[in-house]
């Protein structure tokens, strides 16, 4: 046992000191003498040769940290031995020798044990693989999502937060000016009961809400103004808009962000380890990224222009180590083609680096949710070839083109990740189907039960074993202007 060996060595050193303080030692003699007893080192029982237990380096360091001779005790014994008489001089030299031998012995044991420690500490056993076979759907109360004639309701984004859910979007007229568009936010504590946030004092007037993100107790929603003067060809700021909330129900418009985000058309926002990052295009159509540690005070990324010069940033995602972005070369390409692939990564949201994407790839424009790694799809405009599928195993620092994209039409299969990283897919074409995978290789089909889902149902967000999906629903009598409200479905994995 390591502890017994170290303890024995320490005790041996202490006993050497005890005997040395009273010892008589003739020149050339080794044994100690006290009260007529002779104790020779050679007479001591040898250290046990039993196999030392294998311990981790961290445990060994913790044990070794507590092994030390009391410095005051050592000093006292050395002072007691520092008598100028020949007898005390010899004892003093012997004390010094014994102290060195004892310390070397302790060090040898520790070093030998360190060389024999076990390898890395065993990892925590992986969570058991789910055994789900059925996905059962129910319909929520429709009042909060009901549409009306002449309007079109659209969802922009959805997140799971604090056990509940937040959805954002907008309602716009099917005819007439876009300035009549109104942003929408819904909140639910459980996915079944929903509340539409009141548009008090015109909080969401003339605005579309495109994305929402959460970090800690702070919720951030972003979108764009739909005022007549906020559109092309010469938009008047503020264009990008920010809203903040700490409970999902009460929101305020962040007018302090008008000087930063307001100078760009915003595509989305994500929350990462160090804060929030929003992205889009500035009013000169150049890529624009903005960072905020708290979701309230925003700044444009300082080296934004240098990092993304001549490129388009299409999408951004938070990773376990920071952020990753994808896009491609900004160019006036020939018909039915796009620019070359490009990607970037950042550890903190402020400093960005170009990722290695190799050569020969087309624009990367859509992240795919995937268990354990990043996936993305690249396109080449209206090319007849399949989309290129990309993969990254290092949080977006490098990307590789995969041998072949899966044979699933883009935009007709919707995915979401559960909290434990399991991927759920809902396919709507050619037939409605669902499946899940824990590793991206082995897929398991799910039988659909409960209320039937419309063909246009789209997965929005998930938590644990609960999935939230949405589908359009007609409101009013059939006519070209009968708008779509929304129907929300809650799915449970069993």
Short mmCIF file of C-alpha atoms in Angstrom, two decimals, residues 91-429:
data_model
loop_
_atom_site.label_atom_id
_atom_site.label_comp_id
_atom_site.label_asym_id
_atom_site.label_seq_id
_atom_site.Cartn_x
_atom_site.Cartn_y
_atom_site.Cartn_z
CA UNK A 91 25.76 12.91 16.52
CA UNK A 92 25.08 16.11 14.62
CA UNK A 93 26.72 14.75 11.49
CA UNK A 94 24.77 11.56 11.91
CA UNK A 95 21.51 13.51 12.26
CA UNK A 96 22.25 15.29 9.00
CA UNK A 97 23.06 12.03 7.27
CA UNK A 98 19.99 10.26 8.60
CA UNK A 99 17.73 13.17 7.64
CA UNK A 100 19.00 13.08 4.07
CA UNK A 101 18.61 9.31 3.89
CA UNK A 102 15.06 9.51 5.26
CA UNK A 103 14.00 12.21 2.82
CA UNK A 104 15.54 10.33 -0.10
CA UNK A 105 13.71 7.20 1.02
CA UNK A 106 10.36 9.03 1.15
CA UNK A 107 11.03 10.62 -2.24
CA UNK A 108 11.96 7.29 -3.76
CA UNK A 109 8.74 5.71 -2.57
CA UNK A 110 6.66 8.58 -3.92
CA UNK A 111 8.46 8.62 -7.27
CA UNK A 112 8.27 4.85 -7.59
CA UNK A 113 4.59 4.92 -6.77
CA UNK A 114 4.04 7.74 -9.27
CA UNK A 115 5.60 5.61 -11.96
CA UNK A 116 3.19 2.85 -11.08
CA UNK A 117 -0.02 4.85 -10.88
CA UNK A 118 -2.91 3.79 -13.01
CA UNK A 119 -3.74 5.50 -16.27
CA UNK A 120 -6.37 8.22 -16.65
CA UNK A 121 -9.22 8.12 -14.19
CA UNK A 122 -12.05 6.00 -15.54
CA UNK A 123 -14.66 8.05 -17.31
CA UNK A 124 -18.22 8.21 -16.10
CA UNK A 125 -20.31 5.43 -17.53
CA UNK A 126 -22.28 6.66 -20.55
CA UNK A 127 -25.98 7.22 -20.13
CA UNK A 128 -28.06 4.23 -21.15
CA UNK A 129 -29.19 4.27 -24.77
CA UNK A 130 -32.92 5.07 -25.01
CA UNK A 131 -35.36 2.40 -26.08
CA UNK A 132 -38.10 4.61 -27.51
CA UNK A 133 -40.40 3.06 -30.06
CA UNK A 134 -43.35 5.48 -30.21
CA UNK A 135 -43.88 9.21 -30.61
CA UNK A 136 -47.33 10.19 -29.35
CA UNK A 137 -48.76 13.57 -30.38
CA UNK A 138 -51.44 15.77 -28.83
CA UNK A 139 -52.79 19.17 -29.90
CA UNK A 140 -52.58 22.21 -27.62
CA UNK A 141 -55.27 24.85 -27.11
CA UNK A 142 -55.32 26.95 -30.28
CA UNK A 143 -56.42 30.32 -28.91
CA UNK A 144 -52.94 31.85 -28.51
CA UNK A 145 -52.02 30.90 -32.09
CA UNK A 146 -55.28 31.57 -33.86
CA UNK A 147 -55.02 33.58 -37.06
CA UNK A 148 -57.55 35.77 -38.79
CA UNK A 149 -58.66 36.42 -42.33
CA UNK A 150 -56.16 38.42 -44.33
CA UNK A 151 -53.19 37.67 -42.11
CA UNK A 152 -50.30 35.25 -42.22
CA UNK A 153 -48.64 34.01 -39.04
CA UNK A 154 -45.08 32.72 -39.22
CA UNK A 155 -42.71 31.22 -36.67
CA UNK A 156 -39.15 32.45 -36.64
CA UNK A 157 -37.44 30.51 -33.83
CA UNK A 158 -38.05 28.51 -30.66
CA UNK A 159 -36.03 27.60 -27.56
CA UNK A 160 -36.40 25.55 -24.42
CA UNK A 161 -35.71 27.62 -21.30
CA UNK A 162 -36.14 26.98 -17.58
CA UNK A 163 -38.41 24.01 -18.10
CA UNK A 164 -40.67 25.86 -20.53
CA UNK A 165 -40.59 27.20 -24.07
CA UNK A 166 -40.45 30.51 -25.94
CA UNK A 167 -41.49 30.91 -29.59
CA UNK A 168 -41.06 34.04 -31.71
CA UNK A 169 -42.35 35.13 -35.10
CA UNK A 170 -44.63 37.69 -36.70
CA UNK A 171 -48.02 38.24 -38.24
CA UNK A 172 -48.26 40.16 -41.48
CA UNK A 173 -51.01 41.06 -43.94
CA UNK A 174 -51.31 38.89 -46.99
CA UNK A 175 -51.74 42.09 -48.98
CA UNK A 176 -50.74 45.64 -48.19
CA UNK A 177 -47.59 47.26 -46.79
CA UNK A 178 -45.08 45.31 -44.77
CA UNK A 179 -45.13 48.11 -42.21
CA UNK A 180 -48.28 46.47 -40.86
CA UNK A 181 -46.22 43.47 -39.73
CA UNK A 182 -46.27 42.89 -35.97
CA UNK A 183 -43.78 40.80 -34.00
CA UNK A 184 -45.09 37.91 -31.94
CA UNK A 185 -43.79 36.11 -28.85
CA UNK A 186 -45.40 33.15 -27.12
CA UNK A 187 -44.38 31.61 -23.80
CA UNK A 188 -45.28 28.30 -22.18
CA UNK A 189 -44.26 26.73 -18.85
CA UNK A 190 -44.86 23.19 -20.09
CA UNK A 191 -45.49 23.12 -23.86
CA UNK A 192 -49.22 22.63 -23.38
CA UNK A 193 -50.42 25.95 -21.94
CA UNK A 194 -49.40 28.94 -24.06
CA UNK A 195 -49.62 32.69 -23.63
CA UNK A 196 -49.23 35.26 -26.38
CA UNK A 197 -47.21 38.20 -25.06
CA UNK A 198 -49.22 41.41 -25.14
CA UNK A 199 -48.11 44.09 -27.59
CA UNK A 200 -48.32 46.82 -24.98
CA UNK A 201 -47.52 50.37 -26.15
CA UNK A 202 -46.74 49.08 -29.64
CA UNK A 203 -43.78 47.06 -28.35
CA UNK A 204 -43.71 44.84 -31.45
CA UNK A 205 -45.24 47.16 -34.03
CA UNK A 206 -43.66 47.38 -37.50
CA UNK A 207 -41.27 44.58 -36.65
CA UNK A 208 -40.51 40.97 -37.43
CA UNK A 209 -38.91 38.79 -34.74
CA UNK A 210 -36.60 36.24 -36.28
CA UNK A 211 -34.60 34.59 -33.48
CA UNK A 212 -34.41 34.11 -29.72
CA UNK A 213 -31.63 32.91 -27.41
CA UNK A 214 -31.18 32.47 -23.66
CA UNK A 215 -28.21 32.56 -21.31
CA UNK A 216 -28.78 32.22 -17.60
CA UNK A 217 -31.70 34.43 -16.62
CA UNK A 218 -31.53 36.62 -19.74
CA UNK A 219 -33.64 36.13 -22.85
CA UNK A 220 -32.75 38.01 -26.05
CA UNK A 221 -34.93 38.25 -29.16
CA UNK A 222 -33.76 39.92 -32.37
CA UNK A 223 -35.44 40.96 -35.57
CA UNK A 224 -35.79 43.82 -38.00
CA UNK A 225 -37.93 46.88 -38.48
CA UNK A 226 -40.50 46.69 -41.25
CA UNK A 227 -41.08 50.44 -41.52
CA UNK A 228 -41.26 51.78 -45.03
CA UNK A 229 -38.02 53.70 -44.55
CA UNK A 230 -36.20 50.66 -43.13
CA UNK A 231 -36.14 48.79 -46.43
CA UNK A 232 -34.01 49.11 -49.56
CA UNK A 233 -32.58 50.86 -51.39
CA UNK A 234 -31.47 53.26 -48.62
CA UNK A 235 -32.67 51.95 -45.25
CA UNK A 236 -32.88 54.38 -42.37
CA UNK A 237 -31.69 53.06 -38.98
CA UNK A 238 -32.60 51.53 -36.72
CA UNK A 239 -33.11 48.41 -38.79
CA UNK A 240 -31.96 45.61 -36.49
CA UNK A 241 -33.95 45.43 -33.25
CA UNK A 242 -33.39 43.80 -29.85
CA UNK A 243 -35.85 42.86 -27.09
CA UNK A 244 -34.94 41.62 -23.58
CA UNK A 245 -36.79 39.62 -20.94
CA UNK A 246 -36.04 37.81 -17.69
CA UNK A 247 -39.19 35.68 -17.57
CA UNK A 248 -40.34 35.17 -21.18
CA UNK A 249 -43.61 37.03 -20.57
CA UNK A 250 -42.55 40.63 -19.89
CA UNK A 251 -40.39 42.15 -22.62
CA UNK A 252 -38.77 45.53 -23.28
CA UNK A 253 -37.36 47.01 -26.48
CA UNK A 254 -33.62 47.55 -26.11
CA UNK A 255 -33.27 50.99 -27.66
CA UNK A 256 -29.68 51.16 -26.41
CA UNK A 257 -28.78 48.64 -29.12
CA UNK A 258 -29.97 50.95 -31.91
CA UNK A 259 -26.49 52.45 -32.25
CA UNK A 260 -24.96 49.02 -32.93
CA UNK A 261 -27.38 46.33 -34.02
CA UNK A 262 -29.67 49.02 -35.36
CA UNK A 263 -27.08 49.69 -38.07
CA UNK A 264 -27.52 46.25 -39.64
CA UNK A 265 -30.15 43.84 -40.87
CA UNK A 266 -30.06 40.97 -38.40
CA UNK A 267 -30.36 37.31 -39.31
CA UNK A 268 -30.09 35.60 -35.93
CA UNK A 269 -28.69 35.39 -32.41
CA UNK A 270 -27.16 32.57 -30.35
CA UNK A 271 -25.94 32.23 -26.78
CA UNK A 272 -22.53 30.72 -26.07
CA UNK A 273 -20.19 30.19 -23.11
CA UNK A 274 -19.18 33.87 -22.84
CA UNK A 275 -22.25 35.71 -24.06
CA UNK A 276 -24.50 36.37 -27.04
CA UNK A 277 -23.54 36.80 -30.69
CA UNK A 278 -25.93 38.30 -33.27
CA UNK A 279 -25.12 38.38 -36.96
CA UNK A 280 -26.39 39.79 -40.23
CA UNK A 281 -25.37 42.40 -42.82
CA UNK A 282 -24.64 46.05 -42.23
CA UNK A 283 -26.36 48.69 -44.34
CA UNK A 284 -23.56 48.39 -46.89
CA UNK A 285 -24.33 44.66 -47.24
CA UNK A 286 -21.10 43.61 -45.51
CA UNK A 287 -21.09 40.86 -42.87
CA UNK A 288 -21.75 42.25 -39.41
CA UNK A 289 -21.29 40.42 -36.09
CA UNK A 290 -22.18 41.81 -32.68
CA UNK A 291 -21.26 40.57 -29.21
CA UNK A 292 -22.87 41.10 -25.82
CA UNK A 293 -21.86 39.57 -22.48
CA UNK A 294 -25.27 40.25 -20.93
CA UNK A 295 -27.65 40.62 -23.87
CA UNK A 296 -28.16 44.31 -23.12
CA UNK A 297 -24.95 46.17 -24.06
CA UNK A 298 -23.82 45.32 -27.60
CA UNK A 299 -20.66 45.97 -29.58
CA UNK A 300 -19.68 45.21 -33.14
CA UNK A 301 -16.83 42.75 -33.45
CA UNK A 302 -13.74 44.93 -33.91
CA UNK A 303 -11.95 42.92 -36.59
CA UNK A 304 -15.21 42.02 -38.28
CA UNK A 305 -14.27 43.45 -41.68
CA UNK A 306 -10.84 41.82 -41.79
CA UNK A 307 -12.04 38.39 -40.70
CA UNK A 308 -14.95 38.24 -43.14
CA UNK A 309 -13.71 40.40 -46.00
CA UNK A 310 -15.33 39.43 -49.29
CA UNK A 311 -17.44 36.74 -47.60
CA UNK A 312 -21.06 36.17 -46.66
CA UNK A 313 -21.89 34.75 -43.22
CA UNK A 314 -25.03 32.71 -43.59
CA UNK A 315 -25.47 31.00 -40.24
CA UNK A 316 -23.87 30.87 -36.81
CA UNK A 317 -24.13 28.33 -34.01
CA UNK A 318 -22.93 28.04 -30.41
CA UNK A 319 -20.61 25.14 -29.58
CA UNK A 320 -19.22 23.68 -26.36
CA UNK A 321 -16.04 25.73 -26.85
CA UNK A 322 -17.42 28.95 -28.34
CA UNK A 323 -19.03 29.66 -31.70
CA UNK A 324 -18.88 28.45 -35.30
CA UNK A 325 -20.07 30.20 -38.47
CA UNK A 326 -20.54 29.08 -42.07
CA UNK A 327 -20.95 30.85 -45.39
CA UNK A 328 -18.93 31.46 -48.51
CA UNK A 329 -17.40 33.84 -50.96
CA UNK A 330 -19.48 36.87 -51.88
CA UNK A 331 -19.53 37.06 -55.63
CA UNK A 332 -21.61 37.80 -58.68
CA UNK A 333 -21.29 34.24 -59.89
CA UNK A 334 -22.49 32.77 -63.13
CA UNK A 335 -26.06 31.59 -63.19
CA UNK A 336 -26.91 28.62 -60.97
CA UNK A 337 -23.64 28.68 -59.02
CA UNK A 338 -22.41 30.14 -55.76
CA UNK A 339 -19.10 31.23 -54.29
CA UNK A 340 -16.51 29.00 -52.66
CA UNK A 341 -17.11 27.58 -49.19
CA UNK A 342 -15.95 29.45 -46.09
CA UNK A 343 -16.28 28.96 -42.34
CA UNK A 344 -15.04 30.59 -39.15
CA UNK A 345 -14.72 29.87 -35.44
CA UNK A 346 -14.33 31.84 -32.23
CA UNK A 347 -13.64 30.91 -28.62
CA UNK A 348 -15.19 34.07 -27.15
CA UNK A 349 -17.42 35.63 -29.82
CA UNK A 350 -15.06 38.59 -30.24
CA UNK A 351 -12.01 37.21 -32.03
CA UNK A 352 -12.74 35.15 -35.13
CA UNK A 353 -10.54 32.88 -37.23
CA UNK A 354 -10.98 31.35 -40.66
CA UNK A 355 -11.63 27.61 -40.54
CA UNK A 356 -9.96 25.05 -42.76
CA UNK A 357 -12.50 24.03 -45.41
CA UNK A 358 -10.09 22.57 -47.96
CA UNK A 359 -10.67 23.44 -51.61
CA UNK A 360 -13.38 22.88 -54.19
CA UNK A 361 -16.44 23.26 -52.00
CA UNK A 362 -19.46 25.42 -52.69
CA UNK A 363 -21.12 27.86 -50.31
CA UNK A 364 -22.02 26.31 -46.91
CA UNK A 365 -25.40 27.67 -45.99
CA UNK A 366 -27.22 25.52 -43.44
CA UNK A 367 -26.23 23.86 -40.18
CA UNK A 368 -27.64 20.39 -39.59
CA UNK A 369 -28.24 19.34 -36.02
CA UNK A 370 -26.17 16.25 -35.28
CA UNK A 371 -25.21 14.20 -32.21
CA UNK A 372 -21.62 14.65 -31.04
CA UNK A 373 -20.35 16.80 -33.92
CA UNK A 374 -21.26 19.54 -36.37
CA UNK A 375 -22.86 18.95 -39.75
CA UNK A 376 -23.75 21.43 -42.48
CA UNK A 377 -25.13 21.46 -46.00
CA UNK A 378 -23.57 23.31 -48.91
CA UNK A 379 -25.33 24.31 -52.09
CA UNK A 380 -24.52 25.50 -55.53
CA UNK A 381 -27.55 27.56 -56.35
CA UNK A 382 -29.80 25.71 -58.78
CA UNK A 383 -27.26 22.98 -59.54
CA UNK A 384 -28.77 19.60 -60.31
CA UNK A 385 -26.23 17.82 -58.08
CA UNK A 386 -27.06 16.96 -54.48
CA UNK A 387 -26.18 19.34 -51.72
CA UNK A 388 -22.69 18.82 -50.31
CA UNK A 389 -22.68 17.58 -46.75
CA UNK A 390 -19.92 18.81 -44.45
CA UNK A 391 -18.71 17.53 -41.10
CA UNK A 392 -16.59 18.96 -38.28
CA UNK A 393 -15.36 17.11 -35.19
CA UNK A 394 -13.52 20.07 -33.63
CA UNK A 395 -16.31 22.62 -33.10
CA UNK A 396 -15.95 24.19 -36.53
CA UNK A 397 -12.19 24.75 -36.64
CA UNK A 398 -11.95 22.49 -39.67
CA UNK A 399 -14.53 21.05 -42.05
CA UNK A 400 -14.44 18.08 -44.41
CA UNK A 401 -16.75 17.23 -47.26
CA UNK A 402 -18.48 13.95 -46.52
CA UNK A 403 -18.66 11.23 -49.18
CA UNK A 404 -22.32 11.79 -50.02
CA UNK A 405 -25.24 13.70 -48.62
CA UNK A 406 -28.09 11.65 -47.27
CA UNK A 407 -30.88 11.14 -49.77
CA UNK A 408 -33.39 13.41 -47.98
CA UNK A 409 -34.73 16.47 -49.82
CA UNK A 410 -33.58 19.69 -48.16
CA UNK A 411 -36.31 21.51 -46.27
CA UNK A 412 -38.63 18.51 -45.96
CA UNK A 413 -36.99 16.89 -42.96
CA UNK A 414 -36.92 18.77 -39.66
CA UNK A 415 -34.63 17.92 -36.77
CA UNK A 416 -34.18 18.77 -33.14
CA UNK A 417 -31.74 17.67 -30.44
CA UNK A 418 -32.83 16.50 -27.03
CA UNK A 419 -30.98 17.65 -23.92
CA UNK A 420 -28.82 14.50 -23.90
CA UNK A 421 -27.76 14.97 -27.54
CA UNK A 422 -30.12 12.43 -29.10
CA UNK A 423 -31.26 13.58 -32.55
CA UNK A 424 -34.94 13.36 -33.52
CA UNK A 425 -36.02 13.74 -37.15
CA UNK A 426 -39.50 14.29 -38.49
CA UNK A 427 -39.82 13.65 -42.22
CA UNK A 428 -42.81 15.12 -44.02
CA UNK A 429 -42.12 14.02 -47.60
#
